[in-house]
CSV table of C-alpha atoms in Angstrom, one decimal:
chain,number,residue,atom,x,y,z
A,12,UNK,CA,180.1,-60.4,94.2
A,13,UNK,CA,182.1,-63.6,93.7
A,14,UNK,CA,180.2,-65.4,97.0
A,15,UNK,CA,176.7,-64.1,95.6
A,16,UNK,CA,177.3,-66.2,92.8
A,17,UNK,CA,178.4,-69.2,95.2
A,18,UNK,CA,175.6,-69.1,96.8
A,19,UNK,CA,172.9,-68.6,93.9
A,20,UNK,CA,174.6,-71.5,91.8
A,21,UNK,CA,174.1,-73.9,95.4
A,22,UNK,CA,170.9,-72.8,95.7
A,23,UNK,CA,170.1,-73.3,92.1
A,24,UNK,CA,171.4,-77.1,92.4
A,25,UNK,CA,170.3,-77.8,95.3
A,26,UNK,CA,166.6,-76.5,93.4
A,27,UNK,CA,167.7,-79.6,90.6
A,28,UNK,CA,169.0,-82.0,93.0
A,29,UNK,CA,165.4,-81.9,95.1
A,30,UNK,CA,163.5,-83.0,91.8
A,31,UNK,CA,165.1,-86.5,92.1
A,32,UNK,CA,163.5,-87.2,94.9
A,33,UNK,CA,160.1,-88.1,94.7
A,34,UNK,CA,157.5,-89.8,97.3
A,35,UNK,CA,156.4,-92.8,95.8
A,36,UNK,CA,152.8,-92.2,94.3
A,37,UNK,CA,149.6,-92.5,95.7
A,38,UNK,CA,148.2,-94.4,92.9
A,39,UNK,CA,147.3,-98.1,93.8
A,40,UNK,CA,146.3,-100.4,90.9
A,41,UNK,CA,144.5,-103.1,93.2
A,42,UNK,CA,140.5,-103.0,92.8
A,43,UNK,CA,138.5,-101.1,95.8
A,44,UNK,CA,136.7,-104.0,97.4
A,45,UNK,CA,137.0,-102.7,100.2
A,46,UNK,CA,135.6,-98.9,99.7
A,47,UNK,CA,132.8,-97.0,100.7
A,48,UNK,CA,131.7,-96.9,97.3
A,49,UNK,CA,131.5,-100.8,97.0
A,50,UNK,CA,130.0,-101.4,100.4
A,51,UNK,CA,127.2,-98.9,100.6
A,52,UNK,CA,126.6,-98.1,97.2
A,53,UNK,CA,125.9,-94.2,97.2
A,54,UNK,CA,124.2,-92.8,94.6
A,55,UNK,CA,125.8,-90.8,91.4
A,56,UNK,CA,125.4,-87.7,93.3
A,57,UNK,CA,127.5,-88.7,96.6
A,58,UNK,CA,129.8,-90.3,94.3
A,59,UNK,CA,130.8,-87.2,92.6
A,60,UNK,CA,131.5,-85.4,95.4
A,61,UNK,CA,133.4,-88.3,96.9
A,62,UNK,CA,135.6,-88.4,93.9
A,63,UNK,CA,136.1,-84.7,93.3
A,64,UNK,CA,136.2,-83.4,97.1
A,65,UNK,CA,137.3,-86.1,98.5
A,66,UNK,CA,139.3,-89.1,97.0
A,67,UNK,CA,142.5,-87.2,96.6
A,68,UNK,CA,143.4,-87.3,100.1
A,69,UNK,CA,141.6,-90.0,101.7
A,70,UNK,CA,142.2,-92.9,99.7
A,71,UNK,CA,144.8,-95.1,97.8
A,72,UNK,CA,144.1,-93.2,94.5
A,73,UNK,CA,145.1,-89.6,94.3
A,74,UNK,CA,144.5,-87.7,91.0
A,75,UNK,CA,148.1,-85.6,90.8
A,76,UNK,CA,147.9,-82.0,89.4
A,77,UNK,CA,150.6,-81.1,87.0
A,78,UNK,CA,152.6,-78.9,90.0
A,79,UNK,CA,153.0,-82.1,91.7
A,80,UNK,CA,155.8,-83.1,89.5
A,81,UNK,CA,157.2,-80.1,90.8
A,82,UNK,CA,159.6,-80.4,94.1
A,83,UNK,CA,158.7,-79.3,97.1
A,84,UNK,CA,155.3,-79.3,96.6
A,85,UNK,CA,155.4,-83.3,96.2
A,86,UNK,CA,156.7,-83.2,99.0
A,87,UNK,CA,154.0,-81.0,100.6
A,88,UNK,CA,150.9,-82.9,99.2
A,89,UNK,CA,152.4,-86.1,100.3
A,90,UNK,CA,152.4,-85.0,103.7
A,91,UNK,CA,148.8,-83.6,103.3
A,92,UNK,CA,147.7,-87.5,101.8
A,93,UNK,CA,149.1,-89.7,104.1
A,94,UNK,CA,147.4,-87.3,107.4
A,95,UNK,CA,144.3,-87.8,105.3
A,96,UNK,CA,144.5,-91.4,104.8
A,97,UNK,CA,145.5,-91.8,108.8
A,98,UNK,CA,142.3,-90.1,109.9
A,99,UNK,CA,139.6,-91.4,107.0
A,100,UNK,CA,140.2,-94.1,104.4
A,101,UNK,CA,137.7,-94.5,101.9
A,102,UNK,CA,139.2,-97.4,99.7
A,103,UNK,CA,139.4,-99.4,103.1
A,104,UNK,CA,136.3,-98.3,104.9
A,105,UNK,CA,135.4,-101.9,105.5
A,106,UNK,CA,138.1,-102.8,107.4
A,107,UNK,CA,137.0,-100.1,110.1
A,108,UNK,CA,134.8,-101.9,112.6
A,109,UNK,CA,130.9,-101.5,112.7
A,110,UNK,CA,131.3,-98.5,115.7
A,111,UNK,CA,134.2,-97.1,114.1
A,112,UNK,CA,132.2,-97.1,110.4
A,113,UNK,CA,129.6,-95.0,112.4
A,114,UNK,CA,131.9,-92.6,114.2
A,115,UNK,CA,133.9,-91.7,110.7
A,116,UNK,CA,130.4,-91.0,109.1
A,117,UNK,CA,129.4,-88.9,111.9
A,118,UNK,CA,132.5,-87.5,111.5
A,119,UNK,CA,132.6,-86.8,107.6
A,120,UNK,CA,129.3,-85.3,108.4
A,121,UNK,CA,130.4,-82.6,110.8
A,122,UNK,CA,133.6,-81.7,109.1
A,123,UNK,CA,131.8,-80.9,105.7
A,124,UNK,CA,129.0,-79.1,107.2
A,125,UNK,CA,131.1,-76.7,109.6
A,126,UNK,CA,133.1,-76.3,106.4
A,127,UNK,CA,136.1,-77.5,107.9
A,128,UNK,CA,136.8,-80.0,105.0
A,129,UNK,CA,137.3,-79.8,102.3
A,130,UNK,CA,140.5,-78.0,103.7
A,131,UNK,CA,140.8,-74.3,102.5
A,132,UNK,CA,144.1,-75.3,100.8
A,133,UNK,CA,143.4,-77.8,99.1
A,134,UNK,CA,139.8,-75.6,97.8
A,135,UNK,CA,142.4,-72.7,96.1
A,136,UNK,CA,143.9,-74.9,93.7
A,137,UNK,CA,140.9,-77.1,93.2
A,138,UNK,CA,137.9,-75.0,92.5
A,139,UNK,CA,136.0,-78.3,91.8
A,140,UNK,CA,135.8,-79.7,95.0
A,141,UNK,CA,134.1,-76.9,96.3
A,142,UNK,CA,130.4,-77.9,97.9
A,143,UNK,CA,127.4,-76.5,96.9
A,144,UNK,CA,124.9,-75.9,99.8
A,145,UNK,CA,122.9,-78.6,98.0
A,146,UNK,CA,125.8,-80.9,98.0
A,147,UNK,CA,126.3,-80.8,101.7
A,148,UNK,CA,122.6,-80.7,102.5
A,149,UNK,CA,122.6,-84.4,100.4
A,150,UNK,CA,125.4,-85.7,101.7
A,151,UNK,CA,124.4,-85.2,105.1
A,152,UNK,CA,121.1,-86.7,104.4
A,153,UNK,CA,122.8,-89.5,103.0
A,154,UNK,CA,125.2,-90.2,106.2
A,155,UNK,CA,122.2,-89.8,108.3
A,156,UNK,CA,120.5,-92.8,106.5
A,157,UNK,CA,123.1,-95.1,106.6
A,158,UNK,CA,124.1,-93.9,110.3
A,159,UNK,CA,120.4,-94.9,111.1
A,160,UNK,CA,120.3,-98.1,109.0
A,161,UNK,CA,124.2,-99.5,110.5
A,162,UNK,CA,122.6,-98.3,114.0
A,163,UNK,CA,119.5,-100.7,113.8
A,164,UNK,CA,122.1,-103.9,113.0
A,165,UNK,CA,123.3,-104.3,116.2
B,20,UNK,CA,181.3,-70.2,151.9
B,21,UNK,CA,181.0,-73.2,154.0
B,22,UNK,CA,179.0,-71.9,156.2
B,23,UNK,CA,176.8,-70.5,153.2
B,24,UNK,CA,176.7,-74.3,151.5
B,25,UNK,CA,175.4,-75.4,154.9
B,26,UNK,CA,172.8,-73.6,155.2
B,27,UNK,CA,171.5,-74.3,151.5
B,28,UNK,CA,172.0,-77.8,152.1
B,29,UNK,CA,169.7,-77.6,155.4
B,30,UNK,CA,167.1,-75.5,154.0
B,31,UNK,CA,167.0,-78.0,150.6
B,32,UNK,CA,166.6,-80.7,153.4
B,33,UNK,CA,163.8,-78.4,155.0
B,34,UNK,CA,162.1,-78.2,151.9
B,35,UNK,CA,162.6,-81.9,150.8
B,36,UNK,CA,160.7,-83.1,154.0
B,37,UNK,CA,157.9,-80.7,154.1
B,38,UNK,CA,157.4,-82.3,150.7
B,39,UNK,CA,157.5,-85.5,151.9
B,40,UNK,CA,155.5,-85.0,154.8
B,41,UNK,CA,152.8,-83.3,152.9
B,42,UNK,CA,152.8,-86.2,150.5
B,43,UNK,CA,152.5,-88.6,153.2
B,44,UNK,CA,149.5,-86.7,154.4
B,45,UNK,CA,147.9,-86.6,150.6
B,46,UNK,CA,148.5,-90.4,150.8
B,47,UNK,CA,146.7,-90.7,153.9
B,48,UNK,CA,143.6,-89.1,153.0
B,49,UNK,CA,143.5,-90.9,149.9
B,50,UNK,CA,143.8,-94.2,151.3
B,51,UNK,CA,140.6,-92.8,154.0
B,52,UNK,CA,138.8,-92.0,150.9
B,53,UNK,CA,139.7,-95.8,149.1
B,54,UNK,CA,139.1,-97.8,152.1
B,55,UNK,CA,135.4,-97.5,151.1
B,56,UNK,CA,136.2,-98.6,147.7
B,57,UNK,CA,139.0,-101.3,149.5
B,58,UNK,CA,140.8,-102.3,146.1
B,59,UNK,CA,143.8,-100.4,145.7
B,60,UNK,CA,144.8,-98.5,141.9
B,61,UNK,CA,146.8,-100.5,140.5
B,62,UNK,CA,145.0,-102.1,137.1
B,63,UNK,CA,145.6,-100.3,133.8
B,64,UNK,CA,141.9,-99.9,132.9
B,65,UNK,CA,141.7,-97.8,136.0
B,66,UNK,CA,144.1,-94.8,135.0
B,67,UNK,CA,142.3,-95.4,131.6
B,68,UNK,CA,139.1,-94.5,133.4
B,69,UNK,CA,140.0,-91.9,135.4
B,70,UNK,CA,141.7,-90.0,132.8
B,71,UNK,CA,138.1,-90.4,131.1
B,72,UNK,CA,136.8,-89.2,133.9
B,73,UNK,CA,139.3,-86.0,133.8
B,74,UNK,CA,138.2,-85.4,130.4
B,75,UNK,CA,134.7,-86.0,131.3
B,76,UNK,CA,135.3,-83.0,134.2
B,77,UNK,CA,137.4,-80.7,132.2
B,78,UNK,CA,134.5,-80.3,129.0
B,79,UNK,CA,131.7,-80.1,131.9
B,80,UNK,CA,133.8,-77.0,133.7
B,81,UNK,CA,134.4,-75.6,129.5
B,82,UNK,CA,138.2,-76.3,130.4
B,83,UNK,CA,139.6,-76.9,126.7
B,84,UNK,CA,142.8,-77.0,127.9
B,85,UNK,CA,142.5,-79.3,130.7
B,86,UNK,CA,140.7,-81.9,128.7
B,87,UNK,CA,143.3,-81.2,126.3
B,88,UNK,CA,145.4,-82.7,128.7
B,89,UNK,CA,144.1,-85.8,129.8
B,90,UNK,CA,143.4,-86.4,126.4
B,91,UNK,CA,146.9,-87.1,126.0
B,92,UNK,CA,147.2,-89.2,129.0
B,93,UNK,CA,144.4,-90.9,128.1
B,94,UNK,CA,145.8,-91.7,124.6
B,95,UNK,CA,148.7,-93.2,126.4
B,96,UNK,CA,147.1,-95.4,128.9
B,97,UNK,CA,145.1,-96.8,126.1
B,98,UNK,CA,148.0,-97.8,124.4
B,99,UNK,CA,149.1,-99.1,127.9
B,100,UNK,CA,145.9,-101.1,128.0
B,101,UNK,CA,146.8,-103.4,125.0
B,102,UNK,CA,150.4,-104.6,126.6
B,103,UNK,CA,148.4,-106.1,128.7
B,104,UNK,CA,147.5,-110.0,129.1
B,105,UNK,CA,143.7,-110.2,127.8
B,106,UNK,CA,141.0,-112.7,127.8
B,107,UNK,CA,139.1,-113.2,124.4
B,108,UNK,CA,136.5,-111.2,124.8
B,109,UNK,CA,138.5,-108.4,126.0
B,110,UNK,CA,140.9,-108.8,123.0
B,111,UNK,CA,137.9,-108.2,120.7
B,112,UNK,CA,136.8,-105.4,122.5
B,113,UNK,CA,140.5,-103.9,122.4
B,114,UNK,CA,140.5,-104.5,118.6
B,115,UNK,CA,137.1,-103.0,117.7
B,116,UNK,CA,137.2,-99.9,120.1
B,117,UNK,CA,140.8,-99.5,121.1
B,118,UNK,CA,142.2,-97.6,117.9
B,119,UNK,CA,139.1,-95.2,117.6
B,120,UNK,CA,139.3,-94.4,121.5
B,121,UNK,CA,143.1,-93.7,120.7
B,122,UNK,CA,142.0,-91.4,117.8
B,123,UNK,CA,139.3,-89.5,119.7
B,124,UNK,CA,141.6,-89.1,123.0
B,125,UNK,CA,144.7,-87.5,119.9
B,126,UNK,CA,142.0,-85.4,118.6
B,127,UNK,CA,140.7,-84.4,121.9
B,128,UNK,CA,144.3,-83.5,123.1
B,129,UNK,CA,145.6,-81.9,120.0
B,130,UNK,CA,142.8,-79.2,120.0
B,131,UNK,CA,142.8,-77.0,122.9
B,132,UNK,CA,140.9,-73.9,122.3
B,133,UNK,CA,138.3,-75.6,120.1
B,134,UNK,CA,135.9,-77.2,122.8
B,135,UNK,CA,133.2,-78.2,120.4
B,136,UNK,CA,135.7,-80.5,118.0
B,137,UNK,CA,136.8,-82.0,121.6
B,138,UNK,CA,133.3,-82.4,122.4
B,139,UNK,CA,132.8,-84.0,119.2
B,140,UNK,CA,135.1,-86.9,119.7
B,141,UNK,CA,134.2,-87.2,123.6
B,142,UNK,CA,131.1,-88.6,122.0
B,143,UNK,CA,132.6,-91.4,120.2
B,144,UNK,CA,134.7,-91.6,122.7
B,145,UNK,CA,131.9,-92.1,125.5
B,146,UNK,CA,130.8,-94.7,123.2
B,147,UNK,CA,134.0,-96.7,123.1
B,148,UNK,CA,134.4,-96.2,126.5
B,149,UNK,CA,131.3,-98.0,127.9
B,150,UNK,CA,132.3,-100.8,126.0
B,151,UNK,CA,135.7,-101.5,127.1
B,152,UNK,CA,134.9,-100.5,130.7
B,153,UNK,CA,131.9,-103.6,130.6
B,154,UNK,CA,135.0,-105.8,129.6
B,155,UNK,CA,137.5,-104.6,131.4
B,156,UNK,CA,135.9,-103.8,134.3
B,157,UNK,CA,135.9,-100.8,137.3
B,158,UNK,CA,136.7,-101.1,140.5
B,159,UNK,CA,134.5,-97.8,140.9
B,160,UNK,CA,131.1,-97.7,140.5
B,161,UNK,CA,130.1,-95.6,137.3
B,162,UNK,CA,127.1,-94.6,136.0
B,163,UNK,CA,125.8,-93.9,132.4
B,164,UNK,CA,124.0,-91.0,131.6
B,165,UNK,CA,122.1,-89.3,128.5
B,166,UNK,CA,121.5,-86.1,127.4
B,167,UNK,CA,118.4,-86.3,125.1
B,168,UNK,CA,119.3,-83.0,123.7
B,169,UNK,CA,122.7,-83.6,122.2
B,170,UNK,CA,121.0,-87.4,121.6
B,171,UNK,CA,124.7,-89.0,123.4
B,172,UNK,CA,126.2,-90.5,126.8
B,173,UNK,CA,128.5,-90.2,128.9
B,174,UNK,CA,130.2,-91.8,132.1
B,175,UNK,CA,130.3,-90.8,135.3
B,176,UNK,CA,131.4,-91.3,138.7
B,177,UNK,CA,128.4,-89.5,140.2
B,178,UNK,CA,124.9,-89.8,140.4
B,179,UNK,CA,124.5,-86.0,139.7
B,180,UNK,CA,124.3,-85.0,136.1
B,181,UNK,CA,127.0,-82.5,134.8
B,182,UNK,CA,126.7,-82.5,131.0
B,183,UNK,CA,129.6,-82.4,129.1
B,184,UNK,CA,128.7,-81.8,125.8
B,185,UNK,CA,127.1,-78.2,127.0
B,186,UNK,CA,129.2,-77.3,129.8
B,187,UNK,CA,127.8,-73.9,132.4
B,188,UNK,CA,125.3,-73.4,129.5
B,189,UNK,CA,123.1,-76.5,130.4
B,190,UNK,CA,124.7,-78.3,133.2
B,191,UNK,CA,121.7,-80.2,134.4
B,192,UNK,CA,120.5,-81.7,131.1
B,193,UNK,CA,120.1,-85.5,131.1
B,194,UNK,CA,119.7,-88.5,133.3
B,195,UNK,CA,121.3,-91.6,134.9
B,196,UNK,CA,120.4,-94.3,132.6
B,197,UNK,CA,122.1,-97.6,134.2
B,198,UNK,CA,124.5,-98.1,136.8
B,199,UNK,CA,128.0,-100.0,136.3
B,200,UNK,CA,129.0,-101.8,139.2
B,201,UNK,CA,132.3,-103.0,140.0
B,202,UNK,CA,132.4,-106.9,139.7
């Protein structure tokens, strides 16, 4: 009886003790120059879905749910931002090279319309970030504009 | 038990030399087959294209798992690539193509089993490719070819088409569309 209690009082600090340490937020204050958004100028529609199914992952901003103050799930969505900012940034989309800019599109386009993004996950506890057929269907036509248009400049 | 130690030792030395022997003959027929193509593999860009070129193979044969691997030795020659002493318009070539060829080769190796995501990034890939290969150079003559159907190219080192965006179901669909000499 006496190492039960050992052993839920260590697990129970060890519980507190992981709440003090906290990944550094994904919250960057500098202005997004550099961003899809400010380079290609989508229209209110693609921006919406950018900022509800996309943003949170890949780019410098990340809107935080309340269970992200709680450890280890901070922990867990950390890991899940910093793999989506490795494969796609959107706040620094222009530093990707012309080729690159046209392979990530083609890229984004593929992934949303298999459904393969947004990830499942990330779709349980965010119910607004799911796609409509619509959304998809504009989003695509969208990428396939500005795929043709950034083809024709070189 | 000396006697038993003697004759592992002579058979380990049995074995050793049929190895080498047979390796010996491997080397001989290889060196047949590059005397037509006289310079020797030794430049980084070449393992760079021939693990392309396994790729290439692997997702033409529907081998996930075989372009899976070369994938990852392709990543790593790539990375090989930029160690090396460049001239400036290779460095800009390295810069603009290098990290998404890097990407595309990870991708390509982390997803055995799912041949159309490969297939995916052997497209970009391709793309990259034929850009570092016109700055880097081959010492094998390649050629380009285009599948009007999937609307992308690939490299090859034959003339005969072997799509590798479609694999067995449309092996034949495309055409050369320009030949890449060595220098």
């Amino acid at each position: 009886m006496k190492k039960r209690n050992i052993l839920l009082l260590g697990i129970v600090c060890a519980v507190v003790i992981i709440q003090f340490i906290r990944p550094e937020r994904n919250n960057s204050v500098q202005e997004q120059a550099e961003s899809m958004v400010a380079i290609y100028h989508p229209p209110d529609s693609i921006r919406l879905i950018i900022q509800q199914s996309c943003s949170d992952c890949h780019s410098n901003n990340t809107r935080y749910p309340w269970y992200a103050a709680v450890q280890p799930v901070r922990w867990f969505l950390e890991y899940h931002i910093r793999n989506g900012k490795k494969e796609l940034n959107l706040d620094e989309f222009a530093a990707y090279s012309r080729k690159r800019r046209i392979h990530k599109l083609k890229a984004i386009k593929n992934q949303i319309t298999d459904g393969d993004m947004p990830l499942p996950s990330y779709l349980w506890m965010h119910k607004e970030a799911r796609l409509s057929k619509n959304q998809k269907e504009q989003l695509s036509t969208w990428i396939d504009k500005l795929v043709d248009s950034l083809k024709s400049t070189e | 038990m000396k006697s038993y130690l003697l004759i592992a030792c002579s058979t380990a030395m049995v074995v050793i030399l049929s190895f080498n022997t047979k390796k010996e003959i491997d080397k001989s027929s290889t060196l047949l087959h590059n005397t037509v193509s006289a310079i020797p593999e030794t430049k980084p860009i070449d393992g760079v294209i021939n693990y392309y070129l396994q790729i290439k193979n692997a997702l033409a044969a529907d081998n996930s798992k075989e372009a899976a691997t070369a994938g990852g030795k392709l990543k790593s020659a790539l990375i090989d690539l930029g160690k090396e002493v460049m001239n400036p318009a290779q460095k800009k070539v390295y810069t603009d193509d290098a990290d998404d060829a890097i990407e595309d080769a990870e991708h390509i190796s982390q997803n055995a089993g799912n041949i159309k995501h490969q297939r995916e990034h052997f497209e970009d890939l391709s793309d990259d490719m034929y850009d570092i290969i016109k700055a880097f150079g081959t010492t094998q003559t390649l050629y380009k070819d285009y599948c009007p159907m999937k609307k992308a190219s690939w490299l090859s080192e034959f003339k005969e088409i072997k799509n590798p965006y479609y694999g067995n179901s449309m092996l034949t669909c495309g055409s050369v569309k320009e030949t890449i000499s060595k220098p």
